[in-house]
Amino acid sequence: AQTVTQSQPEMSVQEAETVTLSCTYDTSESNYYLFWYKQPPSRQMILVIRQEAYKQQNATENRFSVNFQKAAKSFSLKISDSQLGDTAMYFCAFMKPAGAGTALIFGKGTTLSVSS
Amino acid sequence: NAGVMQNPRHLVRRRGQEARLRCSPMKGHSHVYWYRQLPEEGLKFMVYLQKENIIDESGMPKERFSAEFPKEGPSILRIQQVVRGDSAAYFCASSPSTGKGLTETQYFGPGTRLLVL
């Protein structure tokens, strides 16, 4: 069975600084998808970034980028130029490809606090 | 394009009552997923539906819980005879059908917070 581990329950960073959230996963699949979702105090789940395992290039979305290390089964999220609005809980999630079960498997989350 | 809609946003029930949670997927999306989030936990998959079909209910408790996604109208997650342990946030997500066997990103609704007294 697949598992997702986020080893940092809480992190804090100052505005404009860079922070990296870690995520490791365990799977025997060779092709899969990885996601980072953000859950601000409103509790809405917002997609931050997505990575296909067959792509070697790391995904980027504006200030958000990932460091995907397939051999190490590691998928960290880097937030550059942190903003107060980035304060949220961040969840790493794994999904097998279509036809093999499409449930997202989530880690327990990392609470990020950005201060001025 | 409206996002995934869920209602009610908050629901209070007494033990033994029924809870009915609704989810309208994004326009053009034919796949619906339900997840449950207990306090201080990540989301846990419950059930995956397409129109009029339950595709995967491996995460749903065998008793008291049921889900449907009728041809017309929203998807419904029904919890009968609620107990305090059912108190949680219930999220619905939807994704489009590519018709190519590709996995599509799931987009989430705002959730329904169920409190059982």
XYZ file of C-alpha atoms in Angstrom:
233
model
C 0.000 0.000 0.000
C 1.090 3.522 -0.693
C 1.987 5.833 2.191
C 2.844 9.525 2.337
C 4.930 10.973 5.170
C 5.340 14.613 6.093
C 7.880 14.730 8.897
C 7.506 18.425 9.806
C 4.254 19.045 11.730
C 4.935 22.799 11.967
C 7.222 25.316 10.325
C 7.584 29.071 10.467
C 9.226 31.588 8.176
C 9.557 35.347 7.870
C 8.003 37.244 5.016
C 10.151 37.304 1.845
C 12.208 34.321 2.958
C 12.310 30.877 1.368
C 11.019 27.750 3.047
C 11.071 24.081 2.047
C 8.472 21.542 3.149
C 9.451 17.895 2.951
C 7.455 14.877 1.808
C 8.439 11.262 1.282
C 6.294 8.465 -0.056
C 6.403 4.743 -0.492
C 5.157 2.919 -3.569
C 6.019 0.051 -5.876
C 4.423 1.826 -8.852
C 6.692 3.212 -11.558
C 4.239 5.797 -12.819
C 2.176 8.012 -10.549
C 1.304 11.597 -9.713
C 2.252 13.802 -6.791
C 0.500 16.924 -5.568
C 0.799 19.651 -3.008
C -2.453 21.097 -1.692
C -2.818 24.114 0.563
C -5.499 24.455 3.249
C -5.695 28.019 4.628
C -7.719 28.928 7.734
C -10.847 28.959 5.554
C -10.291 25.144 5.315
C -10.712 25.194 1.510
C -8.376 22.717 -0.229
C -6.434 24.512 -2.963
C -4.166 22.823 -5.499
C -0.675 24.314 -5.392
C 1.348 22.176 -7.787
C 1.329 18.795 -9.561
C 4.148 16.512 -10.766
C 3.999 13.497 -13.073
C 6.527 10.848 -12.042
C 7.568 10.143 -15.637
C 8.698 13.749 -16.069
C 12.224 14.410 -14.843
C 11.789 18.175 -14.905
C 10.629 19.646 -11.608
C 7.273 21.436 -11.728
C 7.098 25.153 -10.965
C 4.164 27.518 -10.427
C 5.244 31.110 -9.826
C 6.798 31.191 -6.325
C 6.200 27.476 -5.768
C 8.537 24.773 -7.036
C 9.216 21.156 -6.215
C 12.333 19.049 -5.847
C 11.289 15.615 -7.098
C 13.774 12.848 -6.390
C 12.202 9.662 -7.761
C 14.888 7.245 -6.594
C 14.735 8.636 -3.078
C 10.908 8.868 -3.227
C 11.084 12.445 -2.092
C 8.874 15.363 -3.177
C 9.642 18.609 -1.360
C 7.909 21.956 -1.898
C 9.882 25.182 -1.987
C 8.089 28.467 -1.411
C 10.127 31.499 -2.432
C 9.484 35.070 -1.300
C 7.013 33.887 1.352
C 3.899 36.000 1.832
C 1.495 36.298 4.753
C -1.163 34.687 2.575
C 0.937 31.538 2.381
C 0.040 30.783 6.005
C -1.802 27.480 5.787
C -1.571 23.759 6.269
C 0.160 22.073 3.343
C -0.633 18.504 2.338
C 1.437 16.286 0.086
C -0.614 13.723 -1.854
C 0.032 10.688 -4.061
C -2.145 9.215 -6.815
C -1.750 6.114 -8.928
C -2.464 6.461 -12.658
C -5.980 6.025 -14.017
C -7.171 2.439 -14.138
C -5.245 1.579 -11.009
C -7.351 3.408 -8.430
C -7.736 7.140 -8.383
C -7.890 7.942 -4.672
C -5.555 10.636 -3.455
C -3.452 9.472 -0.512
C -2.568 12.365 1.763
C 0.136 12.968 4.321
C -0.802 14.389 7.715
C 0.186 17.899 6.729
C 2.632 20.631 7.688
C 1.348 23.825 9.286
C 3.242 26.789 7.873
C 3.165 30.161 9.607
C 4.472 33.220 7.779
C 5.172 36.241 9.965
C 5.999 39.864 9.174
C -16.790 28.594 -14.309
C -18.084 27.866 -10.820
C -15.977 25.585 -8.679
C -17.102 22.507 -6.787
C -20.107 23.387 -4.631
C -20.941 21.732 -1.351
C -23.838 22.308 0.975
C -24.476 22.775 3.699
C -21.185 24.258 4.847
C -21.981 23.433 8.447
C -24.318 20.753 9.743
C -25.220 19.932 13.321
C -26.954 16.649 14.121
C -27.840 14.804 17.298
C -26.782 11.211 17.767
C -29.069 8.857 15.861
C -30.154 11.394 13.236
C -29.333 11.276 9.536
C -26.865 13.589 7.816
C -27.158 14.312 4.132
C -24.267 16.103 2.395
C -24.487 17.407 -1.151
C -21.860 18.025 -3.792
C -22.198 19.594 -7.236
C -19.074 18.998 -9.346
C -17.479 21.585 -11.577
C -19.163 22.023 -14.936
C -17.950 19.378 -17.355
C -16.661 17.072 -14.594
C -18.132 13.599 -14.445
C -16.055 12.101 -11.631
C -16.797 12.775 -7.955
C -14.775 11.780 -4.898
C -15.603 12.070 -1.200
C -12.954 12.447 1.502
C -13.174 12.791 5.277
C -10.849 14.903 7.404
C -10.717 14.252 11.121
C -9.280 17.005 13.370
C -5.519 17.452 12.950
C -5.420 14.778 10.237
C -5.027 14.633 6.475
C -7.910 13.763 4.198
C -8.898 10.111 3.871
C -10.551 8.751 0.724
C -14.054 7.383 1.127
C -15.690 6.796 -2.254
C -15.343 7.507 -5.989
C -18.399 7.814 -8.218
C -19.266 8.492 -11.827
C -22.775 9.293 -12.985
C -25.096 6.559 -11.657
C -22.155 4.307 -10.718
C -20.056 3.707 -7.638
C -16.571 2.934 -8.923
C -14.602 2.526 -5.698
C -16.043 2.548 -2.173
C -13.074 0.917 -0.482
C -12.655 3.779 1.991
C -16.257 4.014 3.097
C -17.459 2.332 6.310
C -19.657 -0.668 5.494
C -22.469 0.407 7.787
C -24.474 3.634 8.001
C -22.644 5.337 5.101
C -23.862 5.457 1.508
C -23.211 7.604 -1.545
C -24.879 8.239 -4.867
C -24.385 10.366 -7.945
C -27.670 10.331 -9.888
C -28.079 11.131 -13.553
C -29.572 14.472 -12.589
C -28.633 16.482 -9.536
C -25.785 16.550 -7.047
C -23.866 13.713 -5.487
C -25.134 12.822 -2.016
C -23.200 11.367 0.898
C -25.630 9.993 3.465
C -24.765 9.045 7.016
C -27.500 7.268 8.929
C -27.764 7.121 12.723
C -24.818 9.454 13.226
C -22.464 8.999 16.170
C -20.023 11.459 17.745
C -17.127 9.833 15.892
C -18.674 10.951 12.592
C -17.870 14.577 13.477
C -15.422 15.687 10.809
C -15.035 17.786 7.687
C -16.293 16.044 4.559
C -14.787 17.179 1.289
C -15.990 16.508 -2.202
C -13.682 16.713 -5.219
C -14.329 16.424 -8.931
C -12.270 15.776 -12.032
C -13.019 15.717 -15.755
C -13.021 12.641 -17.954
C -10.267 12.823 -20.541
C -11.406 9.677 -22.317
C -7.751 8.749 -22.680
C -7.185 6.849 -19.463
C -5.177 9.741 -18.046
C -5.354 10.732 -14.430
C -6.796 14.173 -13.958
C -6.307 16.570 -11.100
C -9.015 16.613 -8.452
C -10.479 19.979 -7.508
C -11.999 20.310 -4.074
C -15.109 21.953 -2.725
C -15.123 24.011 0.494
C -16.196 21.064 2.620
C -19.066 20.378 4.996
C -18.286 20.496 8.708
C -20.443 17.933 10.489
C -20.827 18.183 14.232
C -22.638 15.418 16.064
C -23.896 16.340 19.512
